[in-house]
Amino acid sequence: MGEEKYKVILDTMPETESRLEVLFRQAGDGFLQVEYGRIQRAALQDSFRMLAVNDIIQDKKIKGLIETVPGLRTNLFHFDPEVLSLKELMVHIKEAEDSMPTVDDVVLHSRLIHLPMAFEDSETKKAVAKYAKEVRPDAPNIIDGYNIEYIALCNGVTVYEFKEMFLGTDWFNSGGGFWPGGAFLWPTDPRCAIVVPKYNPPRTWTPEGAVGIGGPCVFTYTTPTGGGYQLFGRTIPTFQFAQKHPIFQNGPFLYKPADRVRFHEVTEAEVLEIYDHVHNQTDYEYKIDEGKIVVKDYLAWYNSEKVQAGMKALKAKQAEGVKKAPRL
Amino acid sequence: MLKILNGGIETLVEDAPGRLGYLGKGMAPSGAFDPVALGLANILVGNPPGEAGLEITGGFLEAQFGMDTVIAIAGTDMGPTINGQAMPMWESLAVKEGDVIKFSHIGEYGFRSYLAVSGGIDVPPYLGSKSTCIFGSYGGFEGRKLAPGDVLQFGSPVKNKKDLVGGKLKKEALPVYPREWILRAVPGPNTSPDYATEEGMDYLFSHSFKVQHTSNRSAYRLEALPDSFFARPDGGVGGSHPSNILDHGYAMPGALNICGNTPVLLIADGPTLGGYMCALSVINADLWMVGQGTPGRDYMKFQVCTQEEATQARRDRKKLLSEASLA
């Protein structure tokens, strides 16, 4: 008995040059969670490698595997135990893991999606005003009727610098979930790693296309919903229930795990015109480049003196900003 | 067809097992909250067990049939009547064009009733399922609960209606609805010793938890856990509370999420990913019981189960939801 009683780590794989220790955790009847490392850490290289392994597993077209749900450092496998046994599934995952023994082997298929967006648009301003009126009139994250000043304040930078940082990095999708079509987007450039607290309490309404940040993640709201991320602008549709536009022909979702998103600034009028061309005229052409992430190259760049120095400089500014910004 | 006169508290079009394969896209499976009651009602009217029917929560649905057909009601006894006459549950019966069916409130035991119609409810499938996701407002009938004036179409019956009338179930196929539901569950992924104390896990698997009033189709909230449940002082990079964890996918439906000190069963329309630890998962074959658990009245108790037992229970349930259950 003792520890054995609620034992859920069914098997492990040792740490290698390219990855942390792998833990196979029992996660229910028909579910298995694969976790990387015993210590929780938020590091993009863990996600890159995990998604590369996930691609290999998906390509195997394993009978009885219903789906996988990648998080940042875990992958949840959903399967039909009447068709595929837990044991067989673990053998498949181990084979995929073993096929990438060194970091040189880790190359991830990753599309680059270009999204136009307008900062400080009127729709997301309406959402903030509604929150101030109906939920929390004294919310300290609302300055001049909006959240963008507060975002800058928390990070010890100006609004202009915040915008430069947001546009200056690609945002990596570690996987979707939580809300239909949503993606959790992380900055690939650590020099642009803005961090902000989430709303307290949350909003009751956010417009489609709102762009927000909560903790270290950026989220583009797919449909009107509540939410807790600090708002700073609006982008074009990334989801379409009706699947009328050709890009949504095979599913209402734009994002796939491992996609990178690069935002560029346009006017609010342009964003609104694109809405018409996506939802009504269905002739807007999304700009998506095929691409890949070579993890070895990414790590070399990430660890370079220039990037590390920039990251440290931002962290110092953020430490000062946190002291000045009011708590939520 | 069926014309809705009163939608009641919450009546939804649901099938089973719902919309599978979209957890990573943020879409819950939805589906009938009690797939056993829906499944048995479907078997009685000659449908496949997962065919779409009406899920009636709380009661007070009133509707008029626009054609002759064969129906069956299963689940909690809401005192259903046809043209004011009490009608039997758990058996198939013929209804005529113009007949009015009416439900009262929930019965002594159980919480949800299911109405199955020969041929099923004909709504366009969305991403492979006719289920309504009420929290996302999609699927089913226009992504919402039914309202007066709505008209539902029926599919084509698979079997001759005459052969179906008067169909009954074997006694042993009828589910029993207690006030305290014993749910078999597989521990994990976050248990003792790293996330919870062994004492805490023992408590989780022995305490009888009252179902909270705030429960709904996305979350069944249970009584709070004591602080001694947690093995960690905080959630590390996941957050300040020891129930916090870096966001991970949820084993939906069935995962028991620990949100602060509140254990929350994620079911039907629940979230598919988030930042709270999960201590156990109710096995697939027992999930129907959660759907019959009455908020504010019933209790839930967890019982440790192995993967092998869970898989066997799936096979047993498949047999239950087949013609083998017809008397």
XYZ file of C-alpha atoms in Angstrom:
655
model
C 0.000 0.000 0.000
C 1.367 3.422 0.918
C 2.536 5.306 -2.192
C 1.379 2.435 -4.388
C -2.205 3.141 -3.446
C -2.712 6.098 -5.788
C 0.177 5.362 -8.110
C -0.503 7.049 -11.422
C 2.951 7.160 -13.047
C 2.636 4.034 -15.166
C 6.068 4.251 -16.802
C 8.931 6.682 -17.423
C 11.633 7.335 -20.040
C 14.973 8.797 -18.950
C 16.137 12.307 -19.822
C 18.156 12.528 -23.059
C 20.150 15.191 -24.872
C 17.007 16.461 -26.565
C 14.356 16.147 -23.871
C 13.431 15.986 -20.194
C 12.357 12.818 -18.406
C 9.053 11.507 -19.785
C 6.318 10.513 -17.341
C 3.312 8.459 -18.419
C 0.472 9.419 -16.095
C -2.809 7.610 -15.813
C -5.453 10.222 -16.593
C -8.712 8.329 -16.686
C -10.576 5.643 -18.584
C -9.462 6.181 -22.172
C -6.989 8.962 -21.377
C -3.219 9.043 -20.846
C -1.183 12.125 -19.980
C 2.409 12.297 -21.157
C 4.343 14.818 -19.092
C 7.849 16.199 -19.717
C 10.001 16.702 -16.627
C 9.105 16.407 -12.964
C 9.455 20.134 -12.340
C 6.861 22.428 -13.933
C 8.537 24.835 -16.330
C 7.296 27.068 -19.089
C 9.910 26.676 -21.840
C 9.061 26.753 -25.524
C 11.662 24.158 -26.518
C 9.694 21.562 -24.513
C 6.589 22.407 -26.536
C 8.497 22.407 -29.886
C 9.855 18.943 -29.257
C 6.611 17.559 -27.891
C 4.673 18.773 -30.939
C 7.303 17.285 -33.279
C 6.780 13.932 -31.508
C 3.033 14.513 -31.676
C 3.295 14.901 -35.489
C 5.081 11.535 -35.712
C 2.399 9.860 -33.611
C -0.410 11.420 -35.663
C 1.238 10.211 -38.861
C 1.078 6.640 -37.565
C -2.734 6.792 -37.805
C -3.058 4.538 -34.769
C -6.364 2.696 -34.708
C -8.327 3.647 -31.598
C -6.469 6.912 -30.964
C -9.241 9.527 -30.972
C -7.127 12.668 -30.523
C -4.274 14.335 -28.686
C -4.534 17.535 -26.646
C -1.117 19.213 -26.389
C -0.542 21.627 -23.525
C 2.764 23.444 -23.013
C 4.568 20.553 -21.278
C 2.003 17.762 -21.360
C 0.207 15.880 -24.089
C -3.144 14.262 -23.339
C -3.962 11.147 -25.375
C -7.644 10.286 -25.792
C -8.253 6.744 -27.003
C -10.840 3.994 -27.162
C -9.623 1.277 -24.763
C -11.821 -1.318 -26.457
C -9.745 -0.867 -29.637
C -6.353 0.300 -28.355
C -4.868 -0.784 -25.044
C -2.989 1.591 -22.807
C 0.053 -0.672 -23.166
C -0.008 -0.585 -26.973
C -0.452 3.179 -26.946
C 2.591 3.625 -24.693
C 4.672 1.472 -27.066
C 3.719 3.769 -29.970
C 4.614 6.896 -27.973
C 7.945 5.425 -26.865
C 8.841 4.584 -30.472
C 8.101 8.149 -31.519
C 10.162 9.492 -28.597
C 13.108 7.238 -29.449
C 13.111 8.428 -33.051
C 14.419 11.826 -31.849
C 17.415 11.036 -29.650
C 19.333 14.282 -30.188
C 18.312 17.882 -30.490
C 19.557 17.852 -34.112
C 16.662 15.564 -34.950
C 14.013 17.933 -33.699
C 12.454 19.827 -36.595
C 8.880 20.980 -36.235
C 6.474 21.712 -39.063
C 5.162 25.198 -38.260
C 3.074 27.505 -40.454
C 3.458 31.270 -40.256
C 0.086 33.039 -40.237
C 0.077 36.792 -40.944
C -2.743 38.591 -39.162
C -3.637 42.255 -39.630
C -4.745 43.974 -36.428
C -5.785 47.418 -35.221
C -4.623 48.683 -31.838
C -7.100 50.432 -29.542
C -10.126 49.798 -31.772
C -13.661 50.835 -30.843
C -15.139 47.320 -30.340
C -12.659 46.205 -27.673
C -13.008 49.650 -26.091
C -16.750 48.932 -25.823
C -15.969 45.687 -24.005
C -13.781 47.522 -21.495
C -16.435 50.234 -21.002
C -19.117 47.587 -20.429
C -16.901 45.945 -17.808
C -16.296 49.254 -16.045
C -20.018 49.997 -16.043
C -21.437 46.594 -15.134
C -18.734 44.641 -13.330
C -15.973 46.700 -11.706
C -16.175 50.508 -11.921
C -12.932 50.989 -9.952
C -10.883 48.399 -11.929
C -7.223 49.553 -11.699
C -6.419 47.852 -15.037
C -8.597 50.431 -16.797
C -6.667 53.615 -17.496
C -8.248 56.203 -19.851
C -11.030 53.678 -20.498
C -8.731 50.912 -21.763
C -6.175 48.260 -20.770
C -3.189 49.186 -22.941
C -1.656 51.722 -20.495
C -1.941 49.149 -17.726
C -0.159 46.501 -19.862
C 2.704 48.923 -20.502
C 2.824 49.963 -16.833
C 3.107 46.349 -15.607
C 6.096 45.793 -17.876
C 7.902 49.052 -17.191
C 7.638 50.171 -20.827
C 5.731 52.804 -22.817
C 2.643 51.971 -24.890
C 4.723 52.534 -28.019
C 7.388 50.101 -26.793
C 4.717 47.543 -25.937
C 3.298 47.741 -29.474
C 6.803 47.361 -30.956
C 7.409 44.258 -28.834
C 4.033 42.732 -29.673
C 4.583 43.233 -33.425
C 8.272 42.334 -33.209
C 7.952 38.666 -32.289
C 6.208 35.630 -33.728
C 3.621 34.086 -31.411
C 3.783 30.299 -31.118
C 0.642 28.187 -30.664
C 1.420 25.514 -28.067
C -2.042 24.017 -28.609
C -5.668 24.938 -28.441
C -8.440 24.296 -25.995
C -10.655 25.969 -23.461
C -12.791 27.881 -25.991
C -13.807 26.782 -29.530
C -10.985 27.463 -31.973
C -8.808 29.208 -29.401
C -5.016 29.027 -29.346
C -2.536 29.806 -26.599
C 0.118 31.996 -28.214
C 3.596 32.393 -26.668
C 6.314 34.858 -27.786
C 9.187 33.135 -29.592
C 11.452 36.117 -28.845
C 12.067 36.333 -25.081
C 12.888 40.033 -25.478
C 9.184 40.556 -26.250
C 7.830 38.410 -23.405
C 5.192 40.723 -21.918
C 3.504 39.440 -18.754
C 0.303 40.836 -17.227
C -2.217 39.720 -14.587
C -5.676 38.630 -15.738
C -8.936 40.487 -15.021
C -10.345 40.081 -11.536
C -13.242 39.264 -11.790
C -13.544 38.359 -15.497
C -15.447 40.229 -18.223
C -18.894 39.124 -19.351
C -18.413 40.104 -23.014
C -15.523 40.318 -25.476
C -16.027 40.894 -29.226
C -14.944 38.437 -31.917
C -11.350 39.107 -32.946
C -10.345 40.886 -29.726
C -6.628 40.487 -29.025
C -5.699 40.152 -25.376
C -2.864 39.091 -23.138
C -3.081 37.238 -19.811
C -0.029 35.976 -17.940
C 2.524 35.369 -20.740
C -0.050 34.262 -23.383
C -1.748 36.148 -26.176
C -5.249 35.039 -27.196
C -7.350 36.073 -30.167
C -11.019 35.688 -29.234
C -12.719 33.448 -31.795
C -16.355 34.246 -30.956
C -18.025 36.736 -28.606
C -17.561 35.453 -25.050
C -16.522 36.421 -21.520
C -12.828 36.472 -20.730
C -10.051 37.624 -18.495
C -7.222 38.800 -20.771
C -6.196 42.482 -20.929
C -7.426 43.905 -24.248
C -5.382 46.040 -26.638
C -6.765 45.615 -30.156
C -8.732 43.642 -32.693
C -7.700 41.257 -35.440
C -9.574 39.491 -38.253
C -11.658 36.286 -37.891
C -9.760 33.170 -36.818
C -12.878 30.991 -36.596
C -16.111 30.606 -38.530
C -18.991 28.446 -37.268
C -20.752 28.457 -40.647
C -17.602 27.308 -42.548
C -18.554 29.453 -45.572
C -15.099 30.874 -46.318
C -12.814 28.383 -48.128
C -10.148 28.505 -45.391
C -12.716 27.046 -42.987
C -13.955 24.425 -45.437
C -12.511 21.480 -43.513
C -13.344 22.806 -40.065
C -14.332 26.075 -38.410
C -10.806 26.556 -37.033
C -7.890 28.575 -38.433
C -5.188 27.635 -35.933
C -3.296 24.359 -35.718
C -0.870 23.436 -32.939
C 2.687 24.654 -33.744
C 1.470 27.541 -35.926
C 3.267 30.861 -35.530
C 1.294 34.076 -35.776
C 2.842 37.385 -36.887
C 0.710 40.494 -36.431
C 0.978 43.688 -38.486
C -0.757 46.959 -37.791
C -3.592 48.226 -40.001
C -6.442 50.683 -39.431
C -9.703 49.684 -37.794
C -11.509 50.418 -41.084
C -9.308 47.845 -42.826
C -10.049 45.243 -40.144
C -13.781 45.846 -40.518
C -13.561 45.535 -44.286
C -11.794 42.189 -43.908
C -14.634 40.955 -41.644
C -17.011 41.607 -44.527
C -14.712 39.768 -46.951
C -14.356 36.760 -44.605
C -17.895 36.345 -43.307
C -20.069 37.761 -46.107
C -18.180 37.887 -49.403
C -15.933 34.959 -48.351
C -13.124 36.108 -50.687
C -10.484 37.402 -48.261
C -7.123 35.735 -48.844
C -5.438 34.700 -45.647
C -1.650 34.949 -45.842
C -0.143 31.736 -44.527
C 3.428 30.566 -45.232
C 4.523 26.971 -44.811
C 7.567 26.711 -42.559
C 9.441 24.855 -39.891
C 11.227 25.383 -36.608
C 14.715 23.871 -36.426
C 15.046 23.565 -32.686
C 18.867 23.477 -32.689
C 18.971 26.824 -34.528
C 16.302 28.316 -32.305
C 18.217 27.373 -29.162
C 21.489 28.801 -30.550
C 19.724 32.103 -31.273
C 17.839 32.057 -27.955
C 21.071 31.497 -26.006
C 23.051 34.118 -27.971
C 24.519 37.018 -26.005
C 22.346 39.576 -27.793
C 19.045 37.818 -27.036
C 19.988 36.954 -23.474
C 21.042 40.537 -22.763
C 17.768 41.860 -24.217
C 15.778 39.397 -22.133
C 17.579 40.447 -18.953
C 16.985 44.112 -19.756
C 13.252 43.481 -20.170
C 13.099 41.513 -16.927
C 14.711 44.423 -15.073
C 12.111 46.833 -16.525
C 9.331 44.414 -15.597
C 10.578 44.174 -12.004
C 10.288 47.957 -11.748
C 6.919 47.986 -13.525
C 5.393 45.396 -11.188
C 6.278 47.644 -8.229
C 4.420 50.612 -9.761
C 1.397 48.817 -11.253
C -1.654 48.472 -8.992
C -2.670 44.920 -8.049
C -5.950 43.552 -9.444
C -42.767 16.738 -36.300
C -43.031 18.144 -32.798
C -44.171 21.659 -31.975
C -42.888 23.091 -28.708
C -45.581 24.755 -26.585
C -43.377 25.288 -23.521
C -39.640 24.582 -23.551
C -39.573 24.007 -19.794
C -36.539 24.817 -17.711
C -33.965 23.472 -20.162
C -34.767 21.098 -22.986
C -31.986 20.299 -25.460
C -31.445 18.106 -28.490
C -28.646 15.677 -27.544
C -27.175 12.505 -29.000
C -24.453 10.178 -27.654
C -21.513 10.086 -27.243
C -21.521 13.610 -28.692
C -18.853 15.453 -30.658
C -15.610 13.492 -30.292
C -12.180 14.559 -31.488
C -12.275 18.327 -30.871
C -10.895 18.691 -27.340
C -7.723 20.287 -28.712
C -9.913 22.754 -30.601
C -11.631 23.800 -27.383
C -14.824 21.912 -28.108
C -16.341 19.697 -25.451
C -18.062 16.485 -26.559
C -21.441 17.703 -25.198
C -23.926 14.850 -25.812
C -26.630 13.376 -23.592
C -25.735 13.914 -19.961
C -27.275 10.505 -19.189
C -26.520 8.340 -22.249
C -28.036 5.270 -20.535
C -31.542 6.755 -20.227
C -31.352 8.173 -23.768
C -29.900 4.868 -25.048
C -32.636 2.709 -23.520
C -35.360 5.067 -24.761
C -33.842 4.846 -28.241
C -33.693 1.039 -28.162
C -37.401 0.991 -27.272
C -38.310 3.016 -30.378
C -36.022 1.057 -32.710
C -33.226 3.645 -32.961
C -29.472 3.147 -32.511
C -28.692 3.934 -28.833
C -26.827 7.155 -29.664
C -29.576 8.695 -31.841
C -30.597 12.260 -30.942
C -33.506 12.746 -28.548
C -34.672 15.449 -26.167
C -32.915 15.943 -22.849
C -35.350 17.485 -20.372
C -33.701 19.032 -17.322
C -35.799 20.264 -14.417
C -39.086 19.609 -16.220
C -42.148 21.464 -17.606
C -41.711 20.654 -21.292
C -44.986 20.736 -23.220
C -45.204 19.850 -26.904
C -47.623 18.736 -29.596
C -47.046 15.966 -32.131
C -47.661 16.868 -35.746
C -47.778 13.240 -36.911
C -48.394 9.690 -35.708
C -45.261 8.112 -34.299
C -43.797 5.914 -31.557
C -42.046 7.410 -28.519
C -40.447 6.363 -25.232
C -39.574 8.305 -22.074
C -36.741 7.342 -19.739
C -34.882 8.970 -16.866
C -36.336 10.681 -13.818
C -40.103 10.431 -13.458
C -41.480 13.889 -14.299
C -45.027 12.519 -14.367
C -45.390 12.717 -18.171
C -48.911 12.834 -19.592
C -50.450 12.539 -23.052
C -53.551 14.687 -23.445
C -53.713 14.824 -19.654
C -53.555 11.019 -19.211
C -50.592 9.587 -17.276
C -48.248 7.761 -19.620
C -45.890 4.905 -18.763
C -42.132 5.382 -18.744
C -39.438 2.967 -19.955
C -41.691 1.510 -22.653
C -42.665 2.422 -26.174
C -46.067 3.746 -27.048
C -47.885 5.170 -30.060
C -48.868 8.831 -30.225
C -51.180 10.444 -32.765
C -51.095 13.688 -34.654
C -52.383 16.435 -32.348
C -51.469 14.639 -29.094
C -49.985 16.888 -26.438
C -47.207 15.608 -24.187
C -46.587 17.391 -20.919
C -44.003 16.967 -18.184
C -44.192 18.102 -14.559
C -41.125 18.689 -12.337
C -38.324 16.255 -11.439
C -39.174 13.034 -9.658
C -38.182 11.726 -6.255
C -35.004 10.298 -7.754
C -32.904 11.482 -10.673
C -32.771 14.821 -12.477
C -33.096 14.412 -16.241
C -35.713 12.840 -18.497
C -35.231 11.769 -22.117
C -37.765 11.625 -24.906
C -36.873 9.381 -27.843
C -38.868 9.336 -31.084
C -38.781 6.605 -33.696
C -36.355 7.880 -36.354
C -34.735 10.362 -33.956
C -34.730 14.143 -33.924
C -33.653 15.465 -37.299
C -31.318 18.438 -36.868
C -28.265 19.019 -39.080
C -25.164 17.386 -37.539
C -22.403 19.869 -36.700
C -18.878 18.419 -36.684
C -20.304 14.898 -36.653
C -22.890 15.259 -33.912
C -26.430 16.519 -33.366
C -25.601 17.513 -29.787
C -26.217 20.973 -28.399
C -23.317 22.698 -26.657
C -25.322 25.173 -24.620
C -22.249 27.045 -23.355
C -20.855 27.604 -26.827
C -24.310 28.103 -28.428
C -23.744 25.627 -31.267
C -25.072 22.279 -32.476
C -28.463 20.737 -31.812
C -31.427 22.994 -32.535
C -29.917 26.385 -33.420
C -27.382 25.997 -30.610
C -29.927 26.731 -27.900
C -32.577 25.325 -25.576
C -36.050 24.837 -27.010
C -38.613 27.639 -26.859
C -42.356 27.955 -27.626
C -43.032 27.851 -31.350
C -39.974 25.754 -32.260
C -40.753 22.931 -34.673
C -38.592 19.798 -34.638
C -38.534 17.331 -37.506
C -38.116 13.580 -37.075
C -35.834 11.240 -39.023
C -37.092 8.189 -40.918
C -37.871 5.262 -38.606
C -35.622 2.242 -39.098
C -38.338 -0.215 -38.115
C -42.022 -0.666 -38.704
C -43.824 1.420 -36.098
C -46.441 -1.262 -35.402
C -43.774 -3.737 -34.282
C -42.416 -1.222 -31.785
C -45.518 -0.331 -29.802
C -45.666 -1.794 -26.296
C -41.951 -2.598 -26.173
C -40.622 -3.033 -22.650
C -37.272 -3.493 -20.991
C -36.057 -6.445 -18.976
C -36.195 -5.715 -15.263
C -32.413 -6.003 -14.884
C -31.875 -3.402 -17.617
C -33.670 -0.664 -15.657
C -31.198 1.655 -13.938
C -31.602 2.329 -10.214
C -31.526 5.980 -9.090
C -30.306 6.419 -5.510
C -29.713 9.619 -3.556
C -26.064 8.744 -3.073
C -24.332 7.869 -6.340
C -21.301 5.560 -6.209
C -19.035 6.552 -9.091
C -16.167 4.277 -10.072
C -13.078 6.366 -10.825
C -9.473 5.980 -11.965
C -6.986 8.069 -9.924
C -4.798 10.552 -11.800
C -3.099 12.385 -13.337
C -2.418 14.562 -10.224
C -2.502 12.500 -7.023
C -0.303 11.621 -4.049
C 2.492 11.914 -3.320
C 3.389 14.891 -5.606
C 0.148 16.918 -5.724
C -2.123 15.591 -2.979
C -1.464 13.954 0.367
C -2.355 10.315 0.758
C -4.681 11.343 3.549
C -6.302 13.785 1.110
C -6.746 11.092 -1.535
C -8.240 8.759 1.086
C -10.713 11.505 1.943
C -11.547 11.998 -1.737
C -12.281 8.291 -2.123
C -14.350 7.894 1.053
C -16.271 11.110 1.666
C -19.817 11.459 0.408
C -19.894 14.842 -1.400
C -23.072 16.876 -1.680
C -23.774 18.146 -5.212
C -23.835 21.944 -5.120
C -26.691 24.106 -6.449
C -24.313 25.796 -8.886
C -23.898 22.610 -10.954
C -24.760 22.639 -14.670
C -23.970 20.952 -17.991
C -20.328 21.987 -17.910
C -19.466 21.422 -14.270
C -20.816 19.462 -11.327
C -19.493 21.214 -8.236
C -19.026 19.255 -5.027
C -18.392 20.203 -1.399
C -15.003 21.810 -0.683
C -11.921 19.777 0.248
C -9.908 20.508 3.409
C -6.526 22.256 2.999
C -4.844 19.036 4.140
C -5.758 17.596 0.724
C -2.830 19.388 -0.919
C 0.768 18.181 -0.781
C 2.212 21.463 -2.142
C 2.274 24.893 -0.513
C 1.435 26.568 -3.850
C 1.116 25.854 -7.564
C 4.643 26.996 -8.484
C 4.795 28.609 -11.936
C 1.185 27.463 -12.412
C -0.165 29.948 -9.886
C -0.449 30.834 -6.231
C -2.956 28.195 -5.064
C -1.775 24.564 -4.658
C -4.584 23.455 -6.995
C -2.959 25.490 -9.804
C -0.828 23.855 -12.480
C 0.578 24.947 -15.847
C -2.359 24.609 -18.252
C -2.948 21.032 -19.373
C -5.602 19.186 -21.361
C -8.537 17.866 -19.343
C -9.745 14.262 -19.672
C -13.222 15.329 -20.732
C -15.770 14.164 -19.842
C -15.161 12.727 -16.388
C -12.105 14.522 -14.981
C -12.370 15.785 -11.418
C -10.877 19.242 -11.486
C -9.690 20.727 -8.206
C -10.484 24.468 -8.490
C -9.105 26.102 -5.386
C -10.585 23.833 -2.715
C -13.663 22.930 -4.762
C -13.773 19.573 -6.570
C -15.554 20.028 -9.898
C -16.571 17.174 -12.181
C -16.028 18.264 -15.786
C -18.718 16.765 -17.992
C -20.742 17.289 -21.195
C -20.071 20.949 -22.151
C -17.098 21.426 -19.783
C -13.729 23.100 -20.495
C -11.145 21.012 -22.362
C -7.942 22.606 -21.083
C -6.995 24.734 -18.129
C -4.766 25.434 -15.175
C -6.181 23.294 -12.361
C -5.005 19.874 -11.197
C -7.126 16.773 -11.854
C -7.155 14.111 -9.130
C -9.335 11.408 -10.686
C -11.586 10.584 -13.622
C -15.001 8.948 -13.404
C -15.018 5.941 -15.716
C -16.905 6.279 -18.982
C -19.510 3.636 -18.081
C -20.523 5.491 -14.895
C -20.708 9.034 -16.291
C -24.467 8.732 -16.856
C -24.968 8.819 -13.083
C -23.594 12.349 -12.902
C -26.394 13.427 -15.258
C -29.017 12.059 -12.872
C -27.373 13.618 -9.796
C -29.709 16.279 -8.457
C -28.006 19.540 -7.422
C -28.718 20.500 -3.838
C -30.179 17.084 -3.008
C -27.939 14.161 -4.032
C -24.511 12.977 -2.906
C -21.594 11.513 -4.836
C -18.973 9.098 -3.618
C -15.926 7.867 -5.538
C -14.688 4.282 -5.623
C -11.226 3.315 -6.937
C -11.367 1.374 -10.199
C -8.696 -0.195 -12.420
C -8.296 0.353 -16.177
C -9.302 -3.274 -16.783
C -12.512 -2.918 -14.793
C -13.275 0.329 -16.618
C -12.868 -1.336 -20.021
C -15.042 -4.285 -18.964
C -17.683 -1.818 -17.727
C -17.689 -0.193 -21.213
C -18.364 -3.618 -22.778
C -21.157 -4.325 -20.289
C -22.753 -0.994 -21.040
C -22.615 -1.577 -24.771
C -24.561 -4.793 -24.171
C -27.050 -2.965 -21.942
C -27.711 -0.414 -24.680
C -28.755 -3.028 -27.228
C -31.787 -5.112 -28.109
C -30.559 -7.619 -25.522
C -32.222 -5.348 -22.953
C -35.683 -5.629 -24.539
C -38.133 -7.879 -22.702
